[in-house]
Amino acid sequence: MKPIKLGMVGSGDISNRFFEQAAKLEQVSFVATCARHLDNAEKKAKVYGIPRWYDDYLRMMDEEELDAVVVTTPHSVHAEVVMAALERGLHVLNEKPMATTFEDCKRMVELAEANNKTLMNLPYDLNPSFMSAIPYVSEEVIGKITGAEAQLNIPGPGRDNWYYNKEISHGGAILDCMVYPISRLISMLGPAQSVMAEVNTIIPKRIVNGGKQIQSDVDDNATVILTFTGGQHAVIRTLWGTSIKQNNTLIYGRKGTIAVNDGGFPLVVHSPLAPIPDAESVTWRGYSDCYAPKLLPSIDSERDIMSHFVHCLRTGEQPKPSGRLQLHVHEIMFAAYQSAESGQRCTLTTTFEPWNKLDPHIFDTKSNYI
């Protein structure tokens, strides 16, 4: 088995999970770290036993014999690092969001395809709850799809840093949090057709960790309506202003409903017409005729982010969170900003080949009586 050598660009807390996941994989290692401040790169390298560190990612890419880089920098730096790596023939695992402009997202995908390199962009949706829900998105279980909703609501980031500075972040709750529910719905249901949105800053004067008072000029309140091929609407919500965290996904069908991470259950199927085999009968949101299926075990290549990325490097397979899929997700986010500003519906221009192939008839609610 050929060893895979990785470089890390970014030394914040988010980088830790990639070091820890890689350490569990056979013949996979980080050989260098890079951060804007050399002492931060050194500290991170010493924590994880990495031999070399840099404060110049171009130098790291040119001097080290790397197979791929992982990018965990602040949002506004993603594009320049990713494109530099792809230009040098390196594969890339890129944190969310892909970039802070749709044009940069497109350039990244086109460059990866032109150079025949793997570009895996987060979010990574392949957790047991999500993957276990996929088989139930069928006409046999829930009937024709009639709509969907998903949300990620939190009190807001507690740190006083670039999150609340639009000049640095180039976006707030949409790019940082709404990317998750959008990605889940698009991965589950396939490409959308159009976007309408309302986006604003509802809390410009915030109190963050330690009681510090700060000024925020980023979006922290966003609602998006996606329209799918059959006219179905999906409502997606992100709010940095709740006292609780909500991170759920619901798929509505004419005969049933699928709920992921809702009401204390990792997965529930409401199926009033027939029981779900091999599932526990439960009460969900006060409803009977609900079933909690057993979660599917993760397969080795989809156990976590790094295992999936490394699997794709070794096999040449496209990642499930592929460049084209995440380009579509990101067009939705940038179209949400555009729709909110203009007050108009935005038609989407991108598409992708879904890895989760639904029967297209599941969206056809008009041909027959249902």
PDB file of C-alpha atoms in Angstrom, residues 46-226:
ATOM      1  CA  LYS A  46       4.541  19.304  17.976  1.00  0.00           C
ATOM      2  CA  VAL A  47       1.141  18.347  19.429  1.00  0.00           C
ATOM      3  CA  TYR A  48       0.650  15.760  16.664  1.00  0.00           C
ATOM      4  CA  GLY A  49       4.265  14.684  16.118  1.00  0.00           C
ATOM      5  CA  ILE A  50       4.609  16.254  12.669  1.00  0.00           C
ATOM      6  CA  PRO A  51       8.238  16.790  11.602  1.00  0.00           C
ATOM      7  CA  ARG A  52       8.123  20.139   9.748  1.00  0.00           C
ATOM      8  CA  TRP A  53       6.220  23.430   9.801  1.00  0.00           C
ATOM      9  CA  TYR A  54       5.937  26.512   7.595  1.00  0.00           C
ATOM     10  CA  ASP A  55       4.438  29.988   7.438  1.00  0.00           C
ATOM     11  CA  ASP A  56       4.284  29.953   3.609  1.00  0.00           C
ATOM     12  CA  TYR A  57       1.967  27.388   2.034  1.00  0.00           C
ATOM     13  CA  LEU A  58       3.570  27.778  -1.407  1.00  0.00           C
ATOM     14  CA  ARG A  59       6.953  26.912   0.042  1.00  0.00           C
ATOM     15  CA  MET A  60       5.466  23.925   1.869  1.00  0.00           C
ATOM     16  CA  MET A  61       3.864  22.638  -1.327  1.00  0.00           C
ATOM     17  CA  ASP A  62       7.060  23.131  -3.336  1.00  0.00           C
ATOM     18  CA  GLU A  63       9.518  21.688  -0.810  1.00  0.00           C
ATOM     19  CA  GLU A  64       7.564  18.745   0.576  1.00  0.00           C
ATOM     20  CA  GLU A  65       6.738  15.590  -1.386  1.00  0.00           C
ATOM     21  CA  LEU A  66       2.998  15.767  -0.811  1.00  0.00           C
ATOM     22  CA  ASP A  67       0.129  13.801  -2.271  1.00  0.00           C
ATOM     23  CA  ALA A  68      -2.576  16.121  -0.967  1.00  0.00           C
ATOM     24  CA  VAL A  69      -3.285  19.100   1.255  1.00  0.00           C
ATOM     25  CA  VAL A  70      -6.045  19.739   3.768  1.00  0.00           C
ATOM     26  CA  VAL A  71      -7.254  23.345   3.924  1.00  0.00           C
ATOM     27  CA  THR A  72      -8.662  24.622   7.238  1.00  0.00           C
ATOM     28  CA  THR A  73      -7.881  28.330   6.953  1.00  0.00           C
ATOM     29  CA  PRO A  74     -10.426  31.134   7.462  1.00  0.00           C
ATOM     30  CA  HIS A  75     -13.054  31.161   4.698  1.00  0.00           C
ATOM     31  CA  SER A  76     -11.573  33.992   2.638  1.00  0.00           C
ATOM     32  CA  VAL A  77      -8.256  32.133   2.166  1.00  0.00           C
ATOM     33  CA  HIS A  78      -9.672  28.826   0.902  1.00  0.00           C
ATOM     34  CA  ALA A  79      -9.680  29.644  -2.810  1.00  0.00           C
ATOM     35  CA  GLU A  80      -6.065  30.793  -3.139  1.00  0.00           C
ATOM     36  CA  VAL A  81      -4.702  27.793  -1.226  1.00  0.00           C
ATOM     37  CA  VAL A  82      -6.859  25.244  -3.051  1.00  0.00           C
ATOM     38  CA  MET A  83      -5.988  26.588  -6.482  1.00  0.00           C
ATOM     39  CA  ALA A  84      -2.271  26.731  -5.654  1.00  0.00           C
ATOM     40  CA  ALA A  85      -2.388  23.067  -4.620  1.00  0.00           C
ATOM     41  CA  LEU A  86      -4.337  21.961  -7.691  1.00  0.00           C
ATOM     42  CA  GLU A  87      -1.933  23.860  -9.968  1.00  0.00           C
ATOM     43  CA  ARG A  88       0.910  21.831  -8.419  1.00  0.00           C
ATOM     44  CA  GLY A  89      -0.841  18.539  -9.075  1.00  0.00           C
ATOM     45  CA  LEU A  90      -1.960  17.931  -5.493  1.00  0.00           C
ATOM     46  CA  HIS A  91      -5.291  16.541  -4.372  1.00  0.00           C
ATOM     47  CA  VAL A  92      -7.285  18.711  -1.962  1.00  0.00           C
ATOM     48  CA  LEU A  93      -9.623  18.268   0.970  1.00  0.00           C
ATOM     49  CA  ASN A  94     -11.191  21.683   1.589  1.00  0.00           C
ATOM     50  CA  GLU A  95     -13.181  22.800   4.629  1.00  0.00           C
ATOM     51  CA  LYS A  96     -16.495  24.553   4.172  1.00  0.00           C
ATOM     52  CA  PRO A  97     -17.329  26.847   2.547  1.00  0.00           C
ATOM     53  CA  MET A  98     -15.506  26.149  -0.715  1.00  0.00           C
ATOM     54  CA  ALA A  99     -14.766  29.848  -1.191  1.00  0.00           C
ATOM     55  CA  THR A 100     -16.328  33.246  -0.580  1.00  0.00           C
ATOM     56  CA  THR A 101     -17.386  33.905  -4.194  1.00  0.00           C
ATOM     57  CA  PHE A 102     -19.223  31.674  -6.627  1.00  0.00           C
ATOM     58  CA  GLU A 103     -16.670  32.539  -9.332  1.00  0.00           C
ATOM     59  CA  ASP A 104     -13.835  31.146  -7.189  1.00  0.00           C
ATOM     60  CA  CYS A 105     -15.859  27.993  -6.503  1.00  0.00           C
ATOM     61  CA  LYS A 106     -16.282  27.432 -10.242  1.00  0.00           C
ATOM     62  CA  ARG A 107     -12.592  28.021 -10.926  1.00  0.00           C
ATOM     63  CA  MET A 108     -11.613  25.498  -8.266  1.00  0.00           C
ATOM     64  CA  VAL A 109     -13.852  22.780  -9.710  1.00  0.00           C
ATOM     65  CA  GLU A 110     -12.754  23.459 -13.289  1.00  0.00           C
ATOM     66  CA  LEU A 111      -9.075  23.384 -12.292  1.00  0.00           C
ATOM     67  CA  ALA A 112      -9.490  20.087 -10.440  1.00  0.00           C
ATOM     68  CA  GLU A 113     -11.210  18.538 -13.446  1.00  0.00           C
ATOM     69  CA  ALA A 114      -8.635  19.901 -15.905  1.00  0.00           C
ATOM     70  CA  ASN A 115      -5.780  18.480 -13.809  1.00  0.00           C
ATOM     71  CA  ASN A 116      -7.627  15.223 -13.025  1.00  0.00           C
ATOM     72  CA  LYS A 117      -7.267  15.773  -9.279  1.00  0.00           C
ATOM     73  CA  THR A 118      -9.582  14.936  -6.413  1.00  0.00           C
ATOM     74  CA  LEU A 119     -11.273  17.976  -4.884  1.00  0.00           C
ATOM     75  CA  MET A 120     -13.367  17.007  -1.888  1.00  0.00           C
ATOM     76  CA  ASN A 121     -15.266  19.902  -0.342  1.00  0.00           C
ATOM     77  CA  LEU A 122     -17.053  19.711   2.969  1.00  0.00           C
ATOM     78  CA  PRO A 123     -19.656  19.378   4.472  1.00  0.00           C
ATOM     79  CA  TYR A 124     -19.385  15.637   4.902  1.00  0.00           C
ATOM     80  CA  ASP A 125     -22.918  14.236   5.176  1.00  0.00           C
ATOM     81  CA  LEU A 126     -22.171  10.522   5.368  1.00  0.00           C
ATOM     82  CA  ASN A 127     -22.931   9.992   9.051  1.00  0.00           C
ATOM     83  CA  PRO A 128     -24.911   6.911  10.185  1.00  0.00           C
ATOM     84  CA  SER A 129     -28.211   8.794  10.620  1.00  0.00           C
ATOM     85  CA  PHE A 130     -28.049  10.315   7.149  1.00  0.00           C
ATOM     86  CA  MET A 131     -26.921   7.142   5.385  1.00  0.00           C
ATOM     87  CA  SER A 132     -29.535   5.058   7.197  1.00  0.00           C
ATOM     88  CA  ALA A 133     -32.257   7.452   6.039  1.00  0.00           C
ATOM     89  CA  ILE A 134     -31.376   7.149   2.350  1.00  0.00           C
ATOM     90  CA  PRO A 135     -33.140   3.785   1.681  1.00  0.00           C
ATOM     91  CA  TYR A 136     -36.423   5.196   3.038  1.00  0.00           C
ATOM     92  CA  VAL A 137     -36.499   8.047   0.516  1.00  0.00           C
ATOM     93  CA  SER A 138     -38.582   5.957  -1.841  1.00  0.00           C
ATOM     94  CA  GLU A 139     -42.107   5.986  -3.177  1.00  0.00           C
ATOM     95  CA  GLU A 140     -42.746   2.588  -1.580  1.00  0.00           C
ATOM     96  CA  VAL A 141     -42.095   3.975   1.903  1.00  0.00           C
ATOM     97  CA  ILE A 142     -43.184   7.630   1.919  1.00  0.00           C
ATOM     98  CA  GLY A 143     -44.995   8.013  -1.390  1.00  0.00           C
ATOM     99  CA  LYS A 144     -44.408  10.957  -3.696  1.00  0.00           C
ATOM    100  CA  ILE A 145     -42.139  13.616  -2.225  1.00  0.00           C
ATOM    101  CA  THR A 146     -44.167  16.731  -1.447  1.00  0.00           C
ATOM    102  CA  GLY A 147     -41.649  18.932   0.372  1.00  0.00           C
ATOM    103  CA  ALA A 148     -38.762  19.137   2.809  1.00  0.00           C
ATOM    104  CA  GLU A 149     -37.204  21.295   5.470  1.00  0.00           C
ATOM    105  CA  ALA A 150     -33.863  21.484   7.213  1.00  0.00           C
ATOM    106  CA  GLN A 151     -32.256  23.828   9.678  1.00  0.00           C
ATOM    107  CA  LEU A 152     -29.170  24.561  11.689  1.00  0.00           C
ATOM    108  CA  ASN A 153     -29.866  27.096  14.424  1.00  0.00           C
ATOM    109  CA  ILE A 154     -27.392  28.009  17.162  1.00  0.00           C
ATOM    110  CA  PRO A 155     -26.876  30.846  19.651  1.00  0.00           C
ATOM    111  CA  GLY A 156     -23.995  32.044  17.456  1.00  0.00           C
ATOM    112  CA  PRO A 157     -20.217  31.545  17.553  1.00  0.00           C
ATOM    113  CA  GLY A 158     -18.910  32.466  20.976  1.00  0.00           C
ATOM    114  CA  ARG A 159     -15.488  33.640  19.842  1.00  0.00           C
ATOM    115  CA  ASP A 160     -14.657  37.279  19.157  1.00  0.00           C
ATOM    116  CA  ASN A 161     -12.815  36.810  15.889  1.00  0.00           C
ATOM    117  CA  TRP A 162     -13.345  36.951  12.128  1.00  0.00           C
ATOM    118  CA  TYR A 163     -16.761  35.249  12.278  1.00  0.00           C
ATOM    119  CA  TYR A 164     -18.486  38.585  12.923  1.00  0.00           C
ATOM    120  CA  ASN A 165     -16.357  40.701  10.578  1.00  0.00           C
ATOM    121  CA  LYS A 166     -17.767  40.764   7.053  1.00  0.00           C
ATOM    122  CA  GLU A 167     -14.561  42.262   5.640  1.00  0.00           C
ATOM    123  CA  ILE A 168     -12.703  39.100   6.671  1.00  0.00           C
ATOM    124  CA  SER A 169     -15.388  36.402   6.556  1.00  0.00           C
ATOM    125  CA  HIS A 170     -17.245  37.691   3.453  1.00  0.00           C
ATOM    126  CA  GLY A 171     -20.388  36.116   4.894  1.00  0.00           C
ATOM    127  CA  GLY A 172     -21.932  34.955   8.127  1.00  0.00           C
ATOM    128  CA  ALA A 173     -24.507  32.308   8.989  1.00  0.00           C
ATOM    129  CA  ILE A 174     -25.187  31.225   5.400  1.00  0.00           C
ATOM    130  CA  LEU A 175     -21.590  30.362   4.497  1.00  0.00           C
ATOM    131  CA  ASP A 176     -20.710  29.045   7.944  1.00  0.00           C
ATOM    132  CA  CYS A 177     -23.874  27.150   8.974  1.00  0.00           C
ATOM    133  CA  MET A 178     -26.531  27.024   6.250  1.00  0.00           C
ATOM    134  CA  VAL A 179     -24.097  25.082   4.088  1.00  0.00           C
ATOM    135  CA  TYR A 180     -24.860  22.041   6.284  1.00  0.00           C
ATOM    136  CA  PRO A 181     -28.664  21.775   5.861  1.00  0.00           C
ATOM    137  CA  ILE A 182     -28.431  22.739   2.185  1.00  0.00           C
ATOM    138  CA  SER A 183     -25.828  20.049   1.584  1.00  0.00           C
ATOM    139  CA  ARG A 184     -27.905  17.414   3.383  1.00  0.00           C
ATOM    140  CA  LEU A 185     -31.014  18.143   1.316  1.00  0.00           C
ATOM    141  CA  ILE A 186     -29.142  18.332  -1.987  1.00  0.00           C
ATOM    142  CA  SER A 187     -27.234  15.106  -1.243  1.00  0.00           C
ATOM    143  CA  MET A 188     -30.505  13.399  -0.383  1.00  0.00           C
ATOM    144  CA  LEU A 189     -32.836  14.810  -3.053  1.00  0.00           C
ATOM    145  CA  GLY A 190     -30.573  15.879  -5.916  1.00  0.00           C
ATOM    146  CA  PRO A 191     -30.269  19.202  -7.780  1.00  0.00           C
ATOM    147  CA  ALA A 192     -32.686  22.064  -7.143  1.00  0.00           C
ATOM    148  CA  GLN A 193     -34.107  24.445  -9.734  1.00  0.00           C
ATOM    149  CA  SER A 194     -34.372  27.869  -8.085  1.00  0.00           C
ATOM    150  CA  VAL A 195     -33.880  29.881  -4.893  1.00  0.00           C
ATOM    151  CA  MET A 196     -35.782  32.573  -3.022  1.00  0.00           C
ATOM    152  CA  ALA A 197     -34.476  33.966   0.262  1.00  0.00           C
ATOM    153  CA  GLU A 198     -34.681  36.489   3.070  1.00  0.00           C
ATOM    154  CA  VAL A 199     -31.373  37.328   4.748  1.00  0.00           C
ATOM    155  CA  ASN A 200     -30.467  39.988   7.312  1.00  0.00           C
ATOM    156  CA  THR A 201     -28.532  40.852  10.457  1.00  0.00           C
ATOM    157  CA  ILE A 202     -30.895  40.540  13.382  1.00  0.00           C
ATOM    158  CA  ILE A 203     -28.363  40.962  16.236  1.00  0.00           C
ATOM    159  CA  PRO A 204     -25.761  43.631  15.326  1.00  0.00           C
ATOM    160  CA  LYS A 205     -24.736  44.155  18.964  1.00  0.00           C
ATOM    161  CA  ARG A 206     -23.656  40.858  20.474  1.00  0.00           C
ATOM    162  CA  ILE A 207     -22.345  39.547  23.756  1.00  0.00           C
ATOM    163  CA  VAL A 208     -19.853  36.732  23.225  1.00  0.00           C
ATOM    164  CA  ASN A 209     -17.643  34.575  25.442  1.00  0.00           C
ATOM    165  CA  GLY A 210     -16.521  36.305  28.615  1.00  0.00           C
ATOM    166  CA  GLY A 211     -19.307  38.868  28.355  1.00  0.00           C
ATOM    167  CA  LYS A 212     -17.466  40.921  25.758  1.00  0.00           C
ATOM    168  CA  GLN A 213     -19.616  43.278  23.683  1.00  0.00           C
ATOM    169  CA  ILE A 214     -18.924  43.324  19.948  1.00  0.00           C
ATOM    170  CA  GLN A 215     -20.367  44.783  16.748  1.00  0.00           C
ATOM    171  CA  SER A 216     -21.428  42.329  14.021  1.00  0.00           C
ATOM    172  CA  ASP A 217     -22.084  43.169  10.377  1.00  0.00           C
ATOM    173  CA  VAL A 218     -22.551  39.626   9.031  1.00  0.00           C
ATOM    174  CA  ASP A 219     -25.810  37.859   8.194  1.00  0.00           C
ATOM    175  CA  ASP A 220     -27.132  35.908  11.173  1.00  0.00           C
ATOM    176  CA  ASN A 221     -30.741  35.274  10.109  1.00  0.00           C
ATOM    177  CA  ALA A 222     -31.534  33.470   6.842  1.00  0.00           C
ATOM    178  CA  THR A 223     -34.477  31.605   5.353  1.00  0.00           C
ATOM    179  CA  VAL A 224     -34.252  29.976   1.928  1.00  0.00           C
ATOM    180  CA  ILE A 225     -36.904  28.324  -0.222  1.00  0.00           C
ATOM    181  CA  LEU A 226     -35.575  25.854  -2.773  1.00  0.00           C
TER     182      LEU A 226
END
